[in-house]
PDB file of C-alpha atoms in Angstrom:
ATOM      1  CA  UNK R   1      18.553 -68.965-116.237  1.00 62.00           C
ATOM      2  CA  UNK R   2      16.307 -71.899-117.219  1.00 60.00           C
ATOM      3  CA  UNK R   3      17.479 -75.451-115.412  1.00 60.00           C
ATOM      4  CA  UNK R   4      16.758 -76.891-118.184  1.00 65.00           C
ATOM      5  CA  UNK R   5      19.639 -75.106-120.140  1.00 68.00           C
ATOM      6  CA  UNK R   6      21.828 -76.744-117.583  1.00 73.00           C
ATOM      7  CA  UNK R   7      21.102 -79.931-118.319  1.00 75.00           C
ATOM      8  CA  UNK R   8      24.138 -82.021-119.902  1.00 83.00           C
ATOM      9  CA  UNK R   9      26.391 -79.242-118.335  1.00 90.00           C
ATOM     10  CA  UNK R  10      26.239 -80.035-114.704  1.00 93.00           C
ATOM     11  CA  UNK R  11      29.105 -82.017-113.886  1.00 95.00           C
ATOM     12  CA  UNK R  12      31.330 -79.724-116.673  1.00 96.00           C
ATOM     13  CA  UNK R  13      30.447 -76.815-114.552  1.00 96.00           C
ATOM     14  CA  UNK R  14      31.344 -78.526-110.982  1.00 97.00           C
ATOM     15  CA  UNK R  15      34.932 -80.124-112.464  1.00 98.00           C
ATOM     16  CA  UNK R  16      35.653 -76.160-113.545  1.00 97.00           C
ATOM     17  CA  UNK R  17      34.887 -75.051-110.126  1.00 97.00           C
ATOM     18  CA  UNK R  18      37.025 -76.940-108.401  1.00 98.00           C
ATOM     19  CA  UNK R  19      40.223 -77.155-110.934  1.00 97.00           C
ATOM     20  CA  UNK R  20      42.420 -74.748-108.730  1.00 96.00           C
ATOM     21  CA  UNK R  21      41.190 -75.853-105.117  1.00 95.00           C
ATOM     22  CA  UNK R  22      39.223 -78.192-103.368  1.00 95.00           C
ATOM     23  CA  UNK R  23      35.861 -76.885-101.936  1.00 95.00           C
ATOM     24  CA  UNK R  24      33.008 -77.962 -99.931  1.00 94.00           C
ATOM     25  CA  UNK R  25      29.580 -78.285-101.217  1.00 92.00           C
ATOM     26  CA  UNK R  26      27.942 -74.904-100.476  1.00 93.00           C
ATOM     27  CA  UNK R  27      31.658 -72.980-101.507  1.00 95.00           C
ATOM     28  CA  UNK R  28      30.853 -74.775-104.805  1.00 96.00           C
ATOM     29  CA  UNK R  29      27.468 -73.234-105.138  1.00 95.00           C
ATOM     30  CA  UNK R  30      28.234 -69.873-104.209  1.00 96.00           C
ATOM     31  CA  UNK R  31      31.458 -70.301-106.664  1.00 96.00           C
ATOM     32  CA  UNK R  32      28.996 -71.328-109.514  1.00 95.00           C
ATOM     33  CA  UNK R  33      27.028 -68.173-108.678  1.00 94.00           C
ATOM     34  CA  UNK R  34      29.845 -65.778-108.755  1.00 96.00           C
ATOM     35  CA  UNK R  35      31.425 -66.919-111.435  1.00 95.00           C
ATOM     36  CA  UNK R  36      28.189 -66.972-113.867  1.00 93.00           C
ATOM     37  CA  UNK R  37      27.227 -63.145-112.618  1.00 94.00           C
ATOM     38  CA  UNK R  38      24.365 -64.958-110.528  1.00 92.00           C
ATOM     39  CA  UNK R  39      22.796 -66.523-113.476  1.00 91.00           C
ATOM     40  CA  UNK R  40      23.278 -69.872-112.077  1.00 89.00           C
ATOM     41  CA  UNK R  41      21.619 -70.385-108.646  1.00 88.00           C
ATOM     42  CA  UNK R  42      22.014 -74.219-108.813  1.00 89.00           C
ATOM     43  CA  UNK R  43      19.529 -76.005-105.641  1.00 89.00           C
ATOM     44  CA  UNK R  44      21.868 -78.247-103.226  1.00 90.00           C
ATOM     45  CA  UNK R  45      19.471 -80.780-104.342  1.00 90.00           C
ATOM     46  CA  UNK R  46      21.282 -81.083-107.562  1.00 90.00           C
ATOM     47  CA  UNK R  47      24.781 -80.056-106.390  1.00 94.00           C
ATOM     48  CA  UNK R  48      25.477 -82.693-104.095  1.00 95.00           C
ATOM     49  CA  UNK R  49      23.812 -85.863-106.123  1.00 95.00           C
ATOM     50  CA  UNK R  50      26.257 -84.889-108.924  1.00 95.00           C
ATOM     51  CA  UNK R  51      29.125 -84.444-106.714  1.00 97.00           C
ATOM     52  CA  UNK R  52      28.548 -87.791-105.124  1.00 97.00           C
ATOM     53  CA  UNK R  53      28.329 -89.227-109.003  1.00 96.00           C
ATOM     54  CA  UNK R  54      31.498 -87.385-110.380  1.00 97.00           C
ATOM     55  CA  UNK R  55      33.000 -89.356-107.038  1.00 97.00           C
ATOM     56  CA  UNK R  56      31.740 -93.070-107.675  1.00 97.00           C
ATOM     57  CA  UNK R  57      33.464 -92.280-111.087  1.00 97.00           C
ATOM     58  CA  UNK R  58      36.595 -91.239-109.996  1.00 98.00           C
ATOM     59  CA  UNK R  59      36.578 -87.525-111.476  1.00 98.00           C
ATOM     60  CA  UNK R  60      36.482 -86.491-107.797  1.00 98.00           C
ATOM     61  CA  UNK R  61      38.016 -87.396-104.350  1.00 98.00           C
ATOM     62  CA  UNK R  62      36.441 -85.797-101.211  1.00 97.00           C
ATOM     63  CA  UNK R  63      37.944 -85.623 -97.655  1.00 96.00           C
ATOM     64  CA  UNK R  64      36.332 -84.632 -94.379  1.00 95.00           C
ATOM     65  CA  UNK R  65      37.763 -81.037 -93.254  1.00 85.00           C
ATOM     66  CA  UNK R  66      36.990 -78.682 -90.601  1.00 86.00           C
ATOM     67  CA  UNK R  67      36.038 -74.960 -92.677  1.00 77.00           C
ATOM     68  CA  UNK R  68      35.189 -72.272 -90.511  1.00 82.00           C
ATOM     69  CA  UNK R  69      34.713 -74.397 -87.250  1.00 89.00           C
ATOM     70  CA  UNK R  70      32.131 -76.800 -89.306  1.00 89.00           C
ATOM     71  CA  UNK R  71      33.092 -80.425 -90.473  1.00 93.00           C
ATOM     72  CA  UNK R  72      32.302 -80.539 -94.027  1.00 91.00           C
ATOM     73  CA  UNK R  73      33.144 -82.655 -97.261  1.00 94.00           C
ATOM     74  CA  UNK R  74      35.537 -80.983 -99.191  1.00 95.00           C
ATOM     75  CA  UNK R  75      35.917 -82.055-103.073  1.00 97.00           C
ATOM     76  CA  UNK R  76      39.308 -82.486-105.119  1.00 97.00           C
ATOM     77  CA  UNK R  77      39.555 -82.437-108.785  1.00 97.00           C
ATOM     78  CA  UNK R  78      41.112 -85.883-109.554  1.00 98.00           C
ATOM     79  CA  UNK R  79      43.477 -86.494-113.057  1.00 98.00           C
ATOM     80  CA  UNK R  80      40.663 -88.346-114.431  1.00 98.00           C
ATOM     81  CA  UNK R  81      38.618 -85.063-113.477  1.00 98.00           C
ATOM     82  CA  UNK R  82      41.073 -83.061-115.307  1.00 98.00           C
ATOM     83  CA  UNK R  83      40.855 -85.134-118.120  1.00 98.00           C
ATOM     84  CA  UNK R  84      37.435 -85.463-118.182  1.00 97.00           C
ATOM     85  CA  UNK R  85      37.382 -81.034-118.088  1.00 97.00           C
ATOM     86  CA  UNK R  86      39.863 -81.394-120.864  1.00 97.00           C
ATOM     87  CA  UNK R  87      36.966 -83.342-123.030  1.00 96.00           C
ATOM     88  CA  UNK R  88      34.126 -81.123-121.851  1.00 94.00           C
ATOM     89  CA  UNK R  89      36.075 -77.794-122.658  1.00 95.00           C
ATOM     90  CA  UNK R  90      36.373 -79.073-125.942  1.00 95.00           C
ATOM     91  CA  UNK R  91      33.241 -80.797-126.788  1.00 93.00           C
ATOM     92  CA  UNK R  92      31.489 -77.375-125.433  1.00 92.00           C
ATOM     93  CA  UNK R  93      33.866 -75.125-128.008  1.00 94.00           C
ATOM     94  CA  UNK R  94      32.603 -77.433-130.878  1.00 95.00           C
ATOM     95  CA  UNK R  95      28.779 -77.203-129.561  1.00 91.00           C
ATOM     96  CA  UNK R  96      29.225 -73.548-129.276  1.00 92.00           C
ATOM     97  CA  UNK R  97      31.236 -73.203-132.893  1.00 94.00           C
ATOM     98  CA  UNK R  98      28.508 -74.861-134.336  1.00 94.00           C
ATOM     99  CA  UNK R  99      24.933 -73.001-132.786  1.00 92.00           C
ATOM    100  CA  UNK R 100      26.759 -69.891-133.312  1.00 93.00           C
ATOM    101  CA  UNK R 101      27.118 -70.500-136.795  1.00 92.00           C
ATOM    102  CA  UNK R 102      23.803 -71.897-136.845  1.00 92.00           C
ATOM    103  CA  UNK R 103      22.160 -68.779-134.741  1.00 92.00           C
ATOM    104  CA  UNK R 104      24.650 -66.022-137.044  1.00 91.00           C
ATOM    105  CA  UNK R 105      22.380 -63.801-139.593  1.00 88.00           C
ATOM    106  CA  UNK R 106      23.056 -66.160-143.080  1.00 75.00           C
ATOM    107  CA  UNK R 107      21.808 -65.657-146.769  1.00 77.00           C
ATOM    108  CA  UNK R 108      18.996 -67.338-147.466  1.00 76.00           C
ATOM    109  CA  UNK R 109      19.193 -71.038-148.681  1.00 71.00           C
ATOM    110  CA  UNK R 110      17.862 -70.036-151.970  1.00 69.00           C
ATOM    111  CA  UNK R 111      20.892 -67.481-152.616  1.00 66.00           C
ATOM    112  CA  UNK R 112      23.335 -70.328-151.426  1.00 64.00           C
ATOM    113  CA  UNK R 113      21.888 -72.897-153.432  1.00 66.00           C
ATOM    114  CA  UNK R 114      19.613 -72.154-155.947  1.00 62.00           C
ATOM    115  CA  UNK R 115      16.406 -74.195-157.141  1.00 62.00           C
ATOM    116  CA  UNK R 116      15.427 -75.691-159.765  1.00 61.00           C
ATOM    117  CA  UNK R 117      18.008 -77.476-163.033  1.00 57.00           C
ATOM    118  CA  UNK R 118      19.254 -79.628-160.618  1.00 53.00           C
TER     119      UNK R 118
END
């Protein structure tokens, strides 16, 4: 998939990952993989700048843990995060509404609104 189609989305994506469970960085990748049928391979090089982000902001909490005999920084969906997925969900509906209508085989312009006598 293009990155740049991704753009806007990022931290939408991340706050949907981890609404059931906290995970670390890399289990946050791999879940954006599996759940997108490997059409997002995100780089750690953007994960982990907008994980730090969604954390200054409060959407996320993170906690040291020890997963699979590694220390590693495990994220938590806060309630601001959950609000915050609440908006996104929504907003992304409305985007998607409207493009598919947009996209969707129409009549021409001329049939909907004819020239002319106006």
């Amino acid at each position: 998939m293009n990155p740049d189609a991704l753009r806007g989305h990022l931290d939408a994506l991340l706050l949907s990952v981890l609404e059931h469970e906290p995970l670390h960085g890399y289990a946050i990748i791999e879940a954006l993989s599996a759940r997108s049928g490997g059409a997002l391979a995100v780089p750690t090089g953007t994960v982990y700048p907008a994980l730090r982000r969604l954390e200054r902001t409060g959407e996320l909490t993170s906690a040291w843990a020890t997963v699979g005999g590694r220390r590693r920084r495990t994220y938590r969906l806060t309630a601001a995060g959950r609000r915050r997925l609440e908006g996104e969900r929504s907003a992304w509906r409305a985007f998607a509404d409207t493009i598919g209508t947009v996209l969707s085989p129409a009549e021409p312009l001329t049939k909907i609104r004819p020239s002319g006598g106006g």
